[in-house]
Amino acid sequence: MTTIVKSVVGALLAVLGLVLTVIGAWFATQLGSSGTAQFTARPATTDPVIIRPSVLNRVESDVVVTATPAEGATVWMALANPSDAADVLGDARIVSATGVGVRDWVLLTRTVGSGEPPALGLADLWRQQDSAQGPVTLTVKQAQAPEALVIATEGGPLETVTFTVTDKTWFVEAVVAVLAGLFLVVAGVALAWPSRRSTEEAPTEEVTR
Protein backbone atom coordinates (compact mmCIF):
# COMPACT_ATOMS: atom_id res chain seq x y z
CA MET A 1 0.00 0.00 0.00
CA THR A 2 2.82 2.39 0.88
CA THR A 3 4.43 1.84 -2.50
CA ILE A 4 1.18 2.61 -4.33
CA VAL A 5 0.61 5.77 -2.29
CA LYS A 6 4.13 7.00 -3.03
CA SER A 7 3.66 6.34 -6.72
CA VAL A 8 0.35 8.22 -6.83
CA VAL A 9 1.71 11.17 -4.86
CA GLY A 10 4.83 11.27 -7.01
CA ALA A 11 2.76 11.24 -10.20
CA LEU A 12 0.54 14.05 -8.93
CA LEU A 13 3.55 16.14 -7.97
CA ALA A 14 5.11 15.58 -11.39
CA VAL A 15 1.91 16.60 -13.20
CA LEU A 16 1.48 19.66 -10.98
CA GLY A 17 5.09 20.63 -11.58
CA LEU A 18 4.71 20.20 -15.33
CA VAL A 19 1.62 22.43 -15.40
CA LEU A 20 3.36 25.08 -13.28
CA THR A 21 6.43 24.97 -15.53
CA VAL A 22 4.39 25.40 -18.71
CA ILE A 23 2.33 28.29 -17.29
CA GLY A 24 5.41 30.04 -15.90
CA ALA A 25 7.31 29.64 -19.17
CA TRP A 26 4.35 30.97 -21.17
CA PHE A 27 4.03 34.09 -19.01
CA ALA A 28 7.80 34.65 -19.08
CA THR A 29 7.90 34.57 -22.89
CA GLN A 30 4.79 36.76 -23.20
CA LEU A 31 5.89 39.39 -20.68
CA GLY A 32 9.56 39.47 -21.61
CA SER A 33 12.33 40.46 -19.23
CA SER A 34 10.76 43.92 -18.81
CA GLY A 35 7.53 42.42 -17.47
CA THR A 36 5.35 44.30 -19.98
CA ALA A 37 1.71 43.25 -20.40
CA GLN A 38 -0.24 44.77 -23.28
CA PHE A 39 -4.00 44.43 -23.75
CA THR A 40 -5.87 45.64 -26.82
CA ALA A 41 -9.52 46.40 -27.57
CA ARG A 42 -10.90 47.05 -31.06
CA PRO A 43 -14.10 49.07 -30.51
CA ALA A 44 -14.55 50.09 -34.17
CA THR A 45 -17.12 52.67 -33.04
CA THR A 46 -17.65 56.42 -32.77
CA ASP A 47 -19.16 56.02 -29.28
CA PRO A 48 -17.03 57.36 -26.41
CA VAL A 49 -14.89 54.80 -24.58
CA ILE A 50 -14.34 54.96 -20.82
CA ILE A 51 -11.82 53.13 -18.66
CA ARG A 52 -12.82 53.38 -15.01
CA PRO A 53 -10.67 53.04 -11.85
CA SER A 54 -11.67 49.38 -11.46
CA VAL A 55 -9.48 48.71 -14.51
CA LEU A 56 -7.25 51.78 -14.74
CA ASN A 57 -6.13 51.81 -11.10
CA ARG A 58 -6.22 48.09 -10.38
CA VAL A 59 -2.43 47.69 -10.59
CA GLU A 60 0.36 49.43 -8.70
CA SER A 61 2.36 50.36 -11.80
CA ASP A 62 1.66 53.30 -14.09
CA VAL A 63 -0.59 52.53 -17.06
CA VAL A 64 0.02 53.71 -20.62
CA VAL A 65 -3.09 53.99 -22.80
CA THR A 66 -2.83 54.53 -26.56
CA ALA A 67 -5.89 55.27 -28.71
CA THR A 68 -5.69 54.95 -32.48
CA PRO A 69 -8.51 56.25 -34.74
CA ALA A 70 -9.33 55.26 -38.29
CA GLU A 71 -7.27 56.94 -41.00
CA GLY A 72 -8.20 60.60 -41.35
CA ALA A 73 -10.09 60.73 -38.02
CA THR A 74 -9.15 62.68 -34.90
CA VAL A 75 -8.94 61.06 -31.49
CA TRP A 76 -9.35 62.88 -28.17
CA MET A 77 -8.41 61.41 -24.79
CA ALA A 78 -8.66 62.88 -21.29
CA LEU A 79 -8.43 62.06 -17.58
CA ALA A 80 -10.88 63.18 -14.92
CA ASN A 81 -12.28 62.39 -11.52
CA PRO A 82 -14.50 59.28 -11.96
CA SER A 83 -17.65 61.00 -10.67
CA ASP A 84 -17.09 64.02 -12.93
CA ALA A 85 -16.62 61.78 -15.96
CA ALA A 86 -19.80 59.86 -15.09
CA ASP A 87 -21.78 63.10 -14.72
CA VAL A 88 -20.71 64.54 -18.07
CA LEU A 89 -21.39 61.26 -19.90
CA GLY A 90 -24.77 60.78 -18.25
CA ASP A 91 -26.82 58.07 -19.96
CA ALA A 92 -24.98 58.41 -23.28
CA ARG A 93 -24.21 55.29 -25.27
CA ILE A 94 -20.60 54.43 -24.39
CA VAL A 95 -18.15 51.55 -24.56
CA SER A 96 -16.95 50.67 -21.05
CA ALA A 97 -13.79 48.68 -20.32
CA THR A 98 -14.62 45.92 -17.85
CA GLY A 99 -11.30 44.11 -17.39
CA VAL A 100 -8.55 42.27 -19.23
CA GLY A 101 -8.24 38.80 -20.73
CA VAL A 102 -4.80 37.29 -20.20
CA ARG A 103 -5.22 34.34 -22.56
CA ASP A 104 -5.71 36.53 -25.65
CA TRP A 105 -4.25 39.74 -24.15
CA VAL A 106 -7.43 41.70 -24.81
CA LEU A 107 -9.03 44.66 -23.07
CA LEU A 108 -12.59 43.50 -22.38
CA THR A 109 -15.42 45.95 -23.12
CA ARG A 110 -19.20 46.20 -23.20
CA THR A 111 -21.60 48.81 -24.55
CA VAL A 112 -23.95 50.58 -22.12
CA GLY A 113 -26.39 53.49 -22.29
CA SER A 114 -28.50 54.72 -25.18
CA GLY A 115 -28.37 58.52 -25.23
CA GLU A 116 -26.42 60.87 -27.48
CA PRO A 117 -22.89 61.70 -26.27
CA PRO A 118 -22.22 65.32 -25.22
CA ALA A 119 -19.45 67.59 -26.51
CA LEU A 120 -16.82 66.16 -24.18
CA GLY A 121 -13.91 68.44 -25.03
CA LEU A 122 -15.87 71.53 -23.94
CA ALA A 123 -16.34 70.32 -20.34
CA ASP A 124 -14.19 72.14 -17.79
CA LEU A 125 -13.30 69.14 -15.67
CA TRP A 126 -10.47 67.31 -17.39
CA ARG A 127 -7.19 67.02 -15.47
CA GLN A 128 -5.25 66.18 -18.61
CA GLN A 129 -6.27 65.90 -22.25
CA ASP A 130 -4.77 65.52 -25.69
CA SER A 131 -5.98 65.12 -29.26
CA ALA A 132 -4.44 64.38 -32.64
CA GLN A 133 -5.19 63.05 -36.09
CA GLY A 134 -3.48 59.79 -35.27
CA PRO A 135 -2.51 57.81 -32.16
CA VAL A 136 -2.72 59.61 -28.83
CA THR A 137 -1.00 58.29 -25.70
CA LEU A 138 -1.55 59.20 -22.05
CA THR A 139 0.30 57.85 -19.02
CA VAL A 140 -1.83 57.32 -15.93
CA LYS A 141 0.07 57.76 -12.68
CA GLN A 142 -1.26 55.57 -9.88
CA ALA A 143 -0.30 58.26 -7.37
CA GLN A 144 -3.21 60.32 -8.76
CA ALA A 145 -5.78 57.53 -8.44
CA PRO A 146 -8.71 57.20 -8.70
CA GLU A 147 -9.12 58.43 -12.25
CA ALA A 148 -11.30 57.73 -15.26
CA LEU A 149 -10.03 57.94 -18.83
CA VAL A 150 -12.40 58.93 -21.63
CA ILE A 151 -11.73 58.55 -25.35
CA ALA A 152 -13.73 60.02 -28.23
CA THR A 153 -13.21 60.39 -31.97
CA GLU A 154 -14.31 62.79 -34.71
CA GLY A 155 -14.43 62.03 -38.39
CA GLY A 156 -14.25 58.26 -38.01
CA PRO A 157 -14.37 55.30 -35.62
CA LEU A 158 -11.90 54.37 -32.93
CA GLU A 159 -9.83 51.47 -34.26
CA THR A 160 -7.85 50.31 -31.23
CA VAL A 161 -7.26 51.05 -27.55
CA THR A 162 -4.06 49.62 -26.11
CA PHE A 163 -3.61 49.25 -22.35
CA THR A 164 0.03 48.70 -21.34
CA VAL A 165 1.42 47.92 -17.88
CA THR A 166 5.06 47.21 -17.02
CA ASP A 167 6.11 45.47 -13.81
CA LYS A 168 9.47 43.65 -13.74
CA THR A 169 8.39 41.57 -10.74
CA TRP A 170 5.90 39.74 -12.99
CA PHE A 171 8.75 38.30 -15.08
CA VAL A 172 10.63 37.31 -11.93
CA GLU A 173 7.52 35.59 -10.56
CA ALA A 174 7.10 33.72 -13.87
CA VAL A 175 10.70 32.48 -13.71
CA VAL A 176 10.21 31.42 -10.08
CA ALA A 177 7.12 29.47 -11.17
CA VAL A 178 9.20 27.66 -13.81
CA LEU A 179 11.88 26.73 -11.26
CA ALA A 180 9.31 25.61 -8.70
CA GLY A 181 7.59 23.53 -11.36
CA LEU A 182 10.81 21.82 -12.38
CA PHE A 183 11.56 21.05 -8.73
CA LEU A 184 8.14 19.44 -8.31
CA VAL A 185 8.65 17.37 -11.47
CA VAL A 186 12.01 16.07 -10.21
CA ALA A 187 10.63 15.44 -6.71
CA GLY A 188 7.61 13.61 -8.12
CA VAL A 189 9.69 11.37 -10.36
CA ALA A 190 12.15 10.67 -7.55
CA LEU A 191 9.28 9.68 -5.25
CA ALA A 192 7.49 7.42 -7.71
CA TRP A 193 10.22 5.85 -9.87
CA PRO A 194 12.43 4.15 -7.22
CA SER A 195 9.39 2.43 -5.76
CA ARG A 196 8.45 0.81 -9.06
CA ARG A 197 12.04 0.00 -9.85
CA SER A 198 12.69 -1.70 -6.52
CA THR A 199 9.52 -3.74 -6.97
CA GLU A 200 10.45 -4.81 -10.48
CA GLU A 201 14.09 -5.61 -9.67
CA ALA A 202 13.60 -7.32 -6.30
CA PRO A 203 15.47 -10.67 -6.45
CA THR A 204 13.56 -13.90 -5.94
CA GLU A 205 14.87 -15.96 -3.04
CA GLU A 206 15.63 -19.60 -3.73
CA VAL A 207 13.91 -22.12 -1.53
CA THR A 208 16.37 -24.68 -0.25
CA ARG A 209 15.72 -27.83 1.70
Tab-separated table of N, CA and C in Angstrom, residues 53-195:
chain	number	residue	atom	x	y	z
A	53	PRO	N	-11.707	53.421	-12.820
A	53	PRO	CA	-10.665	53.038	-11.852
A	53	PRO	C	-10.572	51.542	-11.585
A	54	SER	N	-11.690	50.823	-11.715
A	54	SER	CA	-11.673	49.384	-11.465
A	54	SER	C	-10.736	48.652	-12.419
A	55	VAL	N	-10.429	49.268	-13.557
A	55	VAL	CA	-9.477	48.710	-14.512
A	55	VAL	C	-8.203	49.542	-14.528
A	56	LEU	N	-8.374	50.862	-14.581
A	56	LEU	CA	-7.247	51.777	-14.736
A	56	LEU	C	-6.334	51.801	-13.514
A	57	ASN	N	-6.913	51.696	-12.335
A	57	ASN	CA	-6.133	51.813	-11.099
A	57	ASN	C	-6.065	50.502	-10.322
A	58	ARG	N	-6.213	49.397	-11.034
A	58	ARG	CA	-6.217	48.094	-10.380
A	58	ARG	C	-4.802	47.601	-10.074
A	59	VAL	N	-3.813	48.116	-10.784
A	59	VAL	CA	-2.429	47.694	-10.589
A	59	VAL	C	-1.644	48.801	-9.899
A	60	GLU	N	-0.461	48.450	-9.396
A	60	GLU	CA	0.363	49.426	-8.704
A	60	GLU	C	1.231	50.230	-9.661
A	61	SER	N	1.500	49.689	-10.832
A	61	SER	CA	2.360	50.363	-11.799
A	61	SER	C	1.570	51.382	-12.618
A	62	ASP	N	2.291	52.343	-13.203
A	62	ASP	CA	1.656	53.300	-14.093
A	62	ASP	C	1.116	52.581	-15.329
A	63	VAL	N	0.063	53.124	-15.898
A	63	VAL	CA	-0.587	52.527	-17.065
A	63	VAL	C	-0.458	53.476	-18.253
A	64	VAL	N	-0.080	52.922	-19.394
A	64	VAL	CA	0.022	53.711	-20.624
A	64	VAL	C	-1.124	53.293	-21.546
A	65	VAL	N	-1.948	54.265	-21.928
A	65	VAL	CA	-3.087	53.994	-22.805
A	65	VAL	C	-2.876	54.718	-24.131
A	66	THR	N	-2.982	53.969	-25.213
A	66	THR	CA	-2.834	54.530	-26.557
A	66	THR	C	-4.118	54.289	-27.344
A	67	ALA	N	-4.673	55.359	-27.896
A	67	ALA	CA	-5.891	55.272	-28.708
A	67	ALA	C	-5.558	55.609	-30.153
A	68	THR	N	-5.979	54.754	-31.059
A	68	THR	CA	-5.693	54.948	-32.484
A	68	THR	C	-6.997	55.004	-33.266
A	69	PRO	N	-7.279	56.136	-33.955
A	69	PRO	CA	-8.507	56.246	-34.742
A	69	PRO	C	-8.316	55.710	-36.154
A	70	ALA	N	-9.413	55.637	-36.886
A	70	ALA	CA	-9.327	55.257	-38.292
A	70	ALA	C	-8.564	56.349	-39.055
A	71	GLU	N	-8.053	55.993	-40.204
A	71	GLU	CA	-7.269	56.939	-41.002
A	71	GLU	C	-8.106	58.175	-41.339
A	72	GLY	N	-7.522	59.338	-41.070
A	72	GLY	CA	-8.205	60.596	-41.347
A	72	GLY	C	-9.050	61.120	-40.208
A	73	ALA	N	-9.275	60.318	-39.166
A	73	ALA	CA	-10.091	60.731	-38.024
A	73	ALA	C	-9.207	61.332	-36.929
A	74	THR	N	-9.838	62.064	-36.040
A	74	THR	CA	-9.146	62.677	-34.901
A	74	THR	C	-9.581	61.980	-33.618
A	75	VAL	N	-8.622	61.689	-32.761
A	75	VAL	CA	-8.945	61.063	-31.486
A	75	VAL	C	-8.634	62.039	-30.355
A	76	TRP	N	-9.494	62.028	-29.352
A	76	TRP	CA	-9.345	62.881	-28.165
A	76	TRP	C	-9.385	61.978	-26.942
A	77	MET	N	-8.482	62.240	-25.992
A	77	MET	CA	-8.405	61.409	-24.785
A	77	MET	C	-8.135	62.298	-23.583
A	78	ALA	N	-8.803	62.022	-22.470
A	78	ALA	CA	-8.662	62.875	-21.293
A	78	ALA	C	-8.852	62.087	-20.009
A	79	LEU	N	-8.302	62.631	-18.922
A	79	LEU	CA	-8.431	62.064	-17.584
A	79	LEU	C	-9.258	62.993	-16.709
A	80	ALA	N	-10.059	62.389	-15.833
A	80	ALA	CA	-10.879	63.182	-14.921
A	80	ALA	C	-11.209	62.386	-13.684
A	81	ASN	N	-11.738	63.069	-12.685
A	81	ASN	CA	-12.277	62.385	-11.518
A	81	ASN	C	-13.404	61.466	-11.974
A	82	PRO	N	-13.485	60.232	-11.493
A	82	PRO	CA	-14.502	59.281	-11.962
A	82	PRO	C	-15.932	59.804	-11.891
A	83	SER	N	-16.280	60.488	-10.801
A	83	SER	CA	-17.649	60.997	-10.668
A	83	SER	C	-17.922	62.111	-11.666
A	84	ASP	N	-16.928	62.950	-11.940
A	84	ASP	CA	-17.090	64.019	-12.925
A	84	ASP	C	-17.289	63.444	-14.327
A	85	ALA	N	-16.491	62.416	-14.646
A	85	ALA	CA	-16.616	61.783	-15.959
A	85	ALA	C	-17.993	61.146	-16.103
A	86	ALA	N	-18.481	60.499	-15.053
A	86	ALA	CA	-19.799	59.857	-15.095
A	86	ALA	C	-20.896	60.898	-15.276
A	87	ASP	N	-20.761	62.045	-14.618
A	87	ASP	CA	-21.775	63.102	-14.717
A	87	ASP	C	-21.849	63.675	-16.129
A	88	VAL	N	-20.701	63.934	-16.741
A	88	VAL	CA	-20.710	64.544	-18.068
A	88	VAL	C	-21.185	63.563	-19.133
A	89	LEU	N	-20.935	62.268	-18.941
A	89	LEU	CA	-21.392	61.261	-19.901
A	89	LEU	C	-22.873	60.937	-19.733
A	90	GLY	N	-23.369	61.028	-18.507
A	90	GLY	CA	-24.774	60.779	-18.249
A	90	GLY	C	-25.201	59.394	-18.705
A	91	ASP	N	-26.325	59.354	-19.469
A	91	ASP	CA	-26.822	58.067	-19.964
A	91	ASP	C	-26.464	57.864	-21.436
A	92	ALA	N	-25.403	58.528	-21.888
A	92	ALA	CA	-24.978	58.406	-23.279
A	92	ALA	C	-24.535	56.982	-23.591
A	93	ARG	N	-24.681	56.613	-24.832
A	93	ARG	CA	-24.214	55.294	-25.275
A	93	ARG	C	-22.689	55.317	-25.303
A	94	ILE	N	-22.055	54.453	-24.495
A	94	ILE	CA	-20.598	54.428	-24.392
A	94	ILE	C	-20.099	52.987	-24.394
A	95	VAL	N	-18.821	52.843	-24.661
A	95	VAL	CA	-18.150	51.546	-24.555
A	95	VAL	C	-17.325	51.576	-23.272
A	96	SER	N	-17.622	50.685	-22.348
A	96	SER	CA	-16.952	50.672	-21.046
A	96	SER	C	-16.005	49.483	-20.934
A	97	ALA	N	-14.756	49.756	-20.556
A	97	ALA	CA	-13.788	48.684	-20.319
A	97	ALA	C	-14.132	48.001	-19.007
A	98	THR	N	-14.207	46.674	-19.033
A	98	THR	CA	-14.625	45.925	-17.849
A	98	THR	C	-13.512	45.095	-17.221
A	99	GLY	N	-12.395	44.925	-17.913
A	99	GLY	CA	-11.302	44.109	-17.390
A	99	GLY	C	-10.367	43.708	-18.510
A	100	VAL	N	-9.499	42.749	-18.226
A	100	VAL	CA	-8.553	42.271	-19.228
A	100	VAL	C	-8.620	40.754	-19.328
A	101	GLY	N	-8.311	40.236	-20.508
A	101	GLY	CA	-8.243	38.800	-20.729
A	101	GLY	C	-6.810	38.401	-21.007
A	102	VAL	N	-6.218	37.631	-20.084
A	102	VAL	CA	-4.796	37.290	-20.202
A	102	VAL	C	-4.540	36.281	-21.319
A	103	ARG	N	-5.465	35.376	-21.559
A	103	ARG	CA	-5.225	34.338	-22.563
A	103	ARG	C	-4.997	34.928	-23.951
A	104	ASP	N	-5.834	35.914	-24.329
A	104	ASP	CA	-5.710	36.535	-25.646
A	104	ASP	C	-5.146	37.949	-25.577
A	105	TRP	N	-4.798	38.402	-24.359
A	105	TRP	CA	-4.248	39.742	-24.154
A	105	TRP	C	-5.179	40.803	-24.735
A	106	VAL	N	-6.440	40.758	-24.325
A	106	VAL	CA	-7.431	41.703	-24.813
A	106	VAL	C	-7.956	42.566	-23.661
A	107	LEU	N	-8.334	43.785	-24.001
A	107	LEU	CA	-9.030	44.664	-23.074
A	107	LEU	C	-10.519	44.411	-23.286
A	108	LEU	N	-11.183	43.879	-22.267
A	108	LEU	CA	-12.585	43.502	-22.381
A	108	LEU	C	-13.485	44.726	-22.278
A	109	THR	N	-14.521	44.798	-23.113
A	109	THR	CA	-15.421	45.950	-23.117
A	109	THR	C	-16.866	45.506	-23.271
A	110	ARG	N	-17.777	46.417	-22.935
A	110	ARG	CA	-19.195	46.202	-23.201
A	110	ARG	C	-19.847	47.561	-23.445
A	111	THR	N	-20.902	47.578	-24.218
A	111	THR	CA	-21.596	48.814	-24.553
A	111	THR	C	-22.770	49.021	-23.599
A	112	VAL	N	-22.867	50.242	-23.056
A	112	VAL	CA	-23.951	50.577	-22.124
A	112	VAL	C	-24.544	51.926	-22.520
A	113	GLY	N	-25.740	52.210	-22.015
A	113	GLY	CA	-26.386	53.489	-22.289
A	113	GLY	C	-27.024	53.533	-23.665
A	114	SER	N	-27.801	54.592	-23.904
A	114	SER	CA	-28.500	54.718	-25.181
A	114	SER	C	-28.617	56.152	-25.674
A	115	GLY	N	-28.228	57.117	-24.849
A	115	GLY	CA	-28.366	58.518	-25.233
A	115	GLY	C	-27.267	59.002	-26.157
A	116	GLU	N	-27.426	60.251	-26.628
A	116	GLU	CA	-26.422	60.867	-27.483
A	116	GLU	C	-25.278	61.410	-26.629
A	117	PRO	N	-24.023	61.206	-27.049
A	117	PRO	CA	-22.886	61.705	-26.268
A	117	PRO	C	-22.777	63.225	-26.331
A	118	PRO	N	-22.370	63.863	-25.235
A	118	PRO	CA	-22.217	65.321	-25.224
A	118	PRO	C	-20.911	65.745	-25.880
A	119	ALA	N	-20.712	67.054	-25.986
A	119	ALA	CA	-19.449	67.594	-26.507
A	119	ALA	C	-18.418	67.522	-25.379
A	120	LEU	N	-17.685	66.441	-25.330
A	120	LEU	CA	-16.818	66.160	-24.182
A	120	LEU	C	-15.681	67.161	-24.025
A	121	GLY	N	-15.075	67.564	-25.121
A	121	GLY	CA	-13.909	68.444	-25.034
A	121	GLY	C	-14.211	69.814	-24.466
A	122	LEU	N	-15.493	70.207	-24.440
A	122	LEU	CA	-15.875	71.531	-23.944
A	122	LEU	C	-16.058	71.561	-22.432
A	123	ALA	N	-16.138	70.383	-21.801
A	123	ALA	CA	-16.344	70.322	-20.345
A	123	ALA	C	-15.091	70.782	-19.611
A	124	ASP	N	-15.316	71.595	-18.558
A	124	ASP	CA	-14.194	72.142	-17.793
A	124	ASP	C	-13.925	71.275	-16.559
A	125	LEU	N	-13.525	70.047	-16.799
A	125	LEU	CA	-13.298	69.144	-15.671
A	125	LEU	C	-12.120	68.211	-15.889
A	126	TRP	N	-11.521	68.252	-17.048
A	126	TRP	CA	-10.472	67.306	-17.390
A	126	TRP	C	-9.145	67.705	-16.776
A	127	ARG	N	-8.494	66.767	-16.091
A	127	ARG	CA	-7.189	67.025	-15.470
A	127	ARG	C	-6.083	67.075	-16.517
A	128	GLN	N	-6.238	66.270	-17.532
A	128	GLN	CA	-5.247	66.179	-18.609
A	128	GLN	C	-5.955	65.719	-19.863
A	129	GLN	N	-5.639	66.314	-21.005
A	129	GLN	CA	-6.266	65.903	-22.249
A	129	GLN	C	-5.341	66.148	-23.430
A	130	ASP	N	-5.582	65.387	-24.490
A	130	ASP	CA	-4.769	65.519	-25.691
A	130	ASP	C	-5.585	65.021	-26.877
A	131	SER	N	-5.289	65.554	-28.051
A	131	SER	CA	-5.981	65.119	-29.255
A	131	SER	C	-5.041	65.217	-30.442
A	132	ALA	N	-5.289	64.393	-31.442
A	132	ALA	CA	-4.443	64.385	-32.639
A	132	ALA	C	-5.120	63.581	-33.731
A	133	GLN	N	-4.691	63.832	-34.967
A	133	GLN	CA	-5.185	63.047	-36.093
A	133	GLN	C	-4.253	61.843	-36.257
A	134	GLY	N	-4.365	60.945	-35.327
A	134	GLY	CA	-3.483	59.785	-35.271
A	134	GLY	C	-3.451	59.275	-33.851
A	135	PRO	N	-2.555	58.366	-33.524
A	135	PRO	CA	-2.510	57.807	-32.162
A	135	PRO	C	-2.243	58.874	-31.102
A	136	VAL	N	-2.933	58.746	-29.987
A	136	VAL	CA	-2.717	59.612	-28.826
A	136	VAL	C	-2.418	58.716	-27.635
A	137	THR	N	-1.411	59.093	-26.853
A	137	THR	CA	-0.997	58.289	-25.697
A	137	THR	C	-1.012	59.135	-24.432
A	138	LEU	N	-1.573	58.571	-23.364
A	138	LEU	CA	-1.546	59.198	-22.048
A	138	LEU	C	-1.025	58.194	-21.029
A	139	THR	N	-0.210	58.691	-20.102
A	139	THR	CA	0.298	57.849	-19.017
A	139	THR	C	-0.459	58.172	-17.741
A	140	VAL	N	-1.040	57.153	-17.156
A	140	VAL	CA	-1.831	57.316	-15.934
A	140	VAL	C	-0.962	56.972	-14.730
A	141	LYS	N	-0.726	57.946	-13.886
A	141	LYS	CA	0.070	57.759	-12.677
A	141	LYS	C	-0.829	57.250	-11.549
A	142	GLN	N	-0.431	56.137	-10.948
A	142	GLN	CA	-1.258	55.568	-9.884
A	142	GLN	C	-1.295	56.453	-8.646
A	143	ALA	N	-0.314	57.345	-8.512
A	143	ALA	CA	-0.299	58.256	-7.371
A	143	ALA	C	-1.478	59.230	-7.417
A	144	GLN	N	-2.077	59.396	-8.603
A	144	GLN	CA	-3.206	60.319	-8.757
A	144	GLN	C	-4.555	59.609	-8.737
A	145	ALA	N	-4.542	58.312	-8.455
A	145	ALA	CA	-5.785	57.532	-8.444
A	145	ALA	C	-6.741	58.035	-7.350
A	146	PRO	N	-8.067	57.877	-7.560
A	146	PRO	CA	-8.708	57.205	-8.702
A	146	PRO	C	-8.936	58.172	-9.864
A	147	GLU	N	-8.882	57.643	-11.061
A	147	GLU	CA	-9.123	58.434	-12.252
A	147	GLU	C	-9.924	57.630	-13.266
A	148	ALA	N	-10.603	58.348	-14.142
A	148	ALA	CA	-11.303	57.729	-15.258
A	148	ALA	C	-10.738	58.322	-16.538
A	149	LEU	N	-10.575	57.492	-17.550
A	149	LEU	CA	-10.034	57.937	-18.825
A	149	LEU	C	-11.120	57.817	-19.884
A	150	VAL	N	-11.346	58.896	-20.613
A	150	VAL	CA	-12.399	58.930	-21.625
A	150	VAL	C	-11.774	59.187	-22.989
A	151	ILE	N	-12.236	58.438	-23.989
A	151	ILE	CA	-11.727	58.549	-25.350
A	151	ILE	C	-12.894	58.803	-26.296
A	152	ALA	N	-12.705	59.736	-27.232
A	152	ALA	CA	-13.727	60.018	-28.235
A	152	ALA	C	-13.041	60.307	-29.564
A	153	THR	N	-13.767	60.128	-30.642
A	153	THR	CA	-13.208	60.392	-31.965
A	153	THR	C	-14.123	61.326	-32.758
A	154	GLU	N	-13.548	61.925	-33.802
A	154	GLU	CA	-14.310	62.787	-34.706
A	154	GLU	C	-13.832	62.517	-36.126
A	155	GLY	N	-14.781	62.282	-37.002
A	155	GLY	CA	-14.430	62.029	-38.393
A	155	GLY	C	-14.203	60.573	-38.727
A	156	GLY	N	-14.450	59.682	-37.768
A	156	GLY	CA	-14.250	58.261	-38.015
A	156	GLY	C	-14.258	57.470	-36.732
A	157	PRO	N	-14.311	56.148	-36.825
A	157	PRO	CA	-14.369	55.304	-35.623
A	157	PRO	C	-13.016	55.166	-34.923
A	158	LEU	N	-13.095	54.700	-33.705
A	158	LEU	CA	-11.897	54.374	-32.934
A	158	LEU	C	-11.477	52.957	-33.291
A	159	GLU	N	-10.282	52.792	-33.823
A	159	GLU	CA	-9.832	51.475	-34.264
A	159	GLU	C	-9.360	50.613	-33.101
A	160	THR	N	-8.402	51.120	-32.327
A	160	THR	CA	-7.848	50.312	-31.228
A	160	THR	C	-7.596	51.153	-29.981
A	161	VAL	N	-7.677	50.484	-28.837
A	161	VAL	CA	-7.261	51.045	-27.551
A	161	VAL	C	-6.289	50.050	-26.942
A	162	THR	N	-5.086	50.505	-26.669
A	162	THR	CA	-4.058	49.624	-26.111
A	162	THR	C	-3.746	50.041	-24.685
A	163	PHE	N	-3.794	49.064	-23.792
A	163	PHE	CA	-3.612	49.252	-22.349
A	163	PHE	C	-2.320	48.530	-21.974
A	164	THR	N	-1.293	49.286	-21.586
A	164	THR	CA	0.033	48.699	-21.338
A	164	THR	C	0.481	48.930	-19.898
A	165	VAL	N	0.909	47.849	-19.247
A	165	VAL	CA	1.420	47.920	-17.877
A	165	VAL	C	2.768	47.208	-17.824
A	166	THR	N	3.726	47.814	-17.154
A	166	THR	CA	5.057	47.210	-17.016
A	166	THR	C	5.396	47.028	-15.550
A	167	ASP	N	5.713	45.784	-15.183
A	167	ASP	CA	6.110	45.468	-13.808
A	167	ASP	C	7.133	44.333	-13.881
A	168	LYS	N	8.400	44.640	-13.617
A	168	LYS	CA	9.472	43.648	-13.744
A	168	LYS	C	9.293	42.464	-12.802
A	169	THR	N	8.589	42.675	-11.690
A	169	THR	CA	8.393	41.566	-10.744
A	169	THR	C	7.548	40.453	-11.354
A	170	TRP	N	6.715	40.779	-12.348
A	170	TRP	CA	5.902	39.741	-12.993
A	170	TRP	C	6.780	38.733	-13.721
A	171	PHE	N	7.836	39.215	-14.392
A	171	PHE	CA	8.755	38.304	-15.080
A	171	PHE	C	9.497	37.446	-14.072
A	172	VAL	N	9.925	38.064	-12.972
A	172	VAL	CA	10.628	37.313	-11.927
A	172	VAL	C	9.726	36.234	-11.357
A	173	GLU	N	8.462	36.569	-11.105
A	173	GLU	CA	7.516	35.590	-10.564
A	173	GLU	C	7.284	34.446	-11.551
A	174	ALA	N	7.277	34.771	-12.854
A	174	ALA	CA	7.100	33.723	-13.867
A	174	ALA	C	8.285	32.766	-13.871
A	175	VAL	N	9.492	33.315	-13.748
A	175	VAL	CA	10.697	32.483	-13.709
A	175	VAL	C	10.704	31.611	-12.450
A	176	VAL	N	10.295	32.188	-11.327
A	176	VAL	CA	10.211	31.417	-10.075
A	176	VAL	C	9.217	30.268	-10.237
A	177	ALA	N	8.110	30.531	-10.927
A	177	ALA	CA	7.118	29.474	-11.167
A	177	ALA	C	7.721	28.343	-11.994
A	178	VAL	N	8.539	28.690	-12.991
A	178	VAL	CA	9.204	27.663	-13.811
A	178	VAL	C	10.131	26.817	-12.948
A	179	LEU	N	10.937	27.460	-12.116
A	179	LEU	CA	11.885	26.734	-11.258
A	179	LEU	C	11.155	25.853	-10.245
A	180	ALA	N	10.084	26.398	-9.663
A	180	ALA	CA	9.306	25.610	-8.703
A	180	ALA	C	8.659	24.410	-9.391
A	181	GLY	N	8.196	24.626	-10.614
A	181	GLY	CA	7.590	23.533	-11.360
A	181	GLY	C	8.586	22.434	-11.671
A	182	LEU	N	9.783	22.814	-12.090
A	182	LEU	CA	10.814	21.819	-12.380
A	182	LEU	C	11.192	21.029	-11.125
A	183	PHE	N	11.248	21.732	-9.993
A	183	PHE	CA	11.562	21.052	-8.725
A	183	PHE	C	10.495	20.009	-8.402
A	184	LEU	N	9.225	20.383	-8.603
A	184	LEU	CA	8.140	19.441	-8.314
A	184	LEU	C	8.186	18.238	-9.253
A	185	VAL	N	8.539	18.482	-10.522
A	185	VAL	CA	8.649	17.371	-11.471
A	185	VAL	C	9.734	16.398	-11.016
A	186	VAL	N	10.903	16.923	-10.662
A	186	VAL	CA	12.015	16.073	-10.211
A	186	VAL	C	11.644	15.329	-8.926
A	187	ALA	N	11.017	16.056	-7.984
A	187	ALA	CA	10.629	15.439	-6.713
A	187	ALA	C	9.590	14.339	-6.937
A	188	GLY	N	8.642	14.598	-7.841
A	188	GLY	CA	7.610	13.610	-8.122
A	188	GLY	C	8.175	12.349	-8.745
A	189	VAL	N	9.066	12.525	-9.718
A	189	VAL	CA	9.686	11.368	-10.363
A	189	VAL	C	10.541	10.587	-9.367
A	190	ALA	N	11.297	11.323	-8.533
A	190	ALA	CA	12.149	10.665	-7.547
A	190	ALA	C	11.333	9.875	-6.531
A	191	LEU	N	10.126	10.359	-6.227
A	191	LEU	CA	9.284	9.678	-5.254
A	191	LEU	C	8.629	8.437	-5.847
A	192	ALA	N	8.229	8.525	-7.111
A	192	ALA	CA	7.490	7.419	-7.714
A	192	ALA	C	8.389	6.371	-8.365
A	193	TRP	N	9.416	6.780	-9.063
A	193	TRP	CA	10.220	5.851	-9.865
A	193	TRP	C	10.982	4.818	-9.045
A	194	PRO	N	11.695	5.171	-7.985
A	194	PRO	CA	12.431	4.147	-7.224
A	194	PRO	C	11.522	3.061	-6.669
A	195	SER	N	10.314	3.410	-6.305
A	195	SER	CA	9.387	2.426	-5.758
A	195	SER	C	9.065	1.362	-6.784
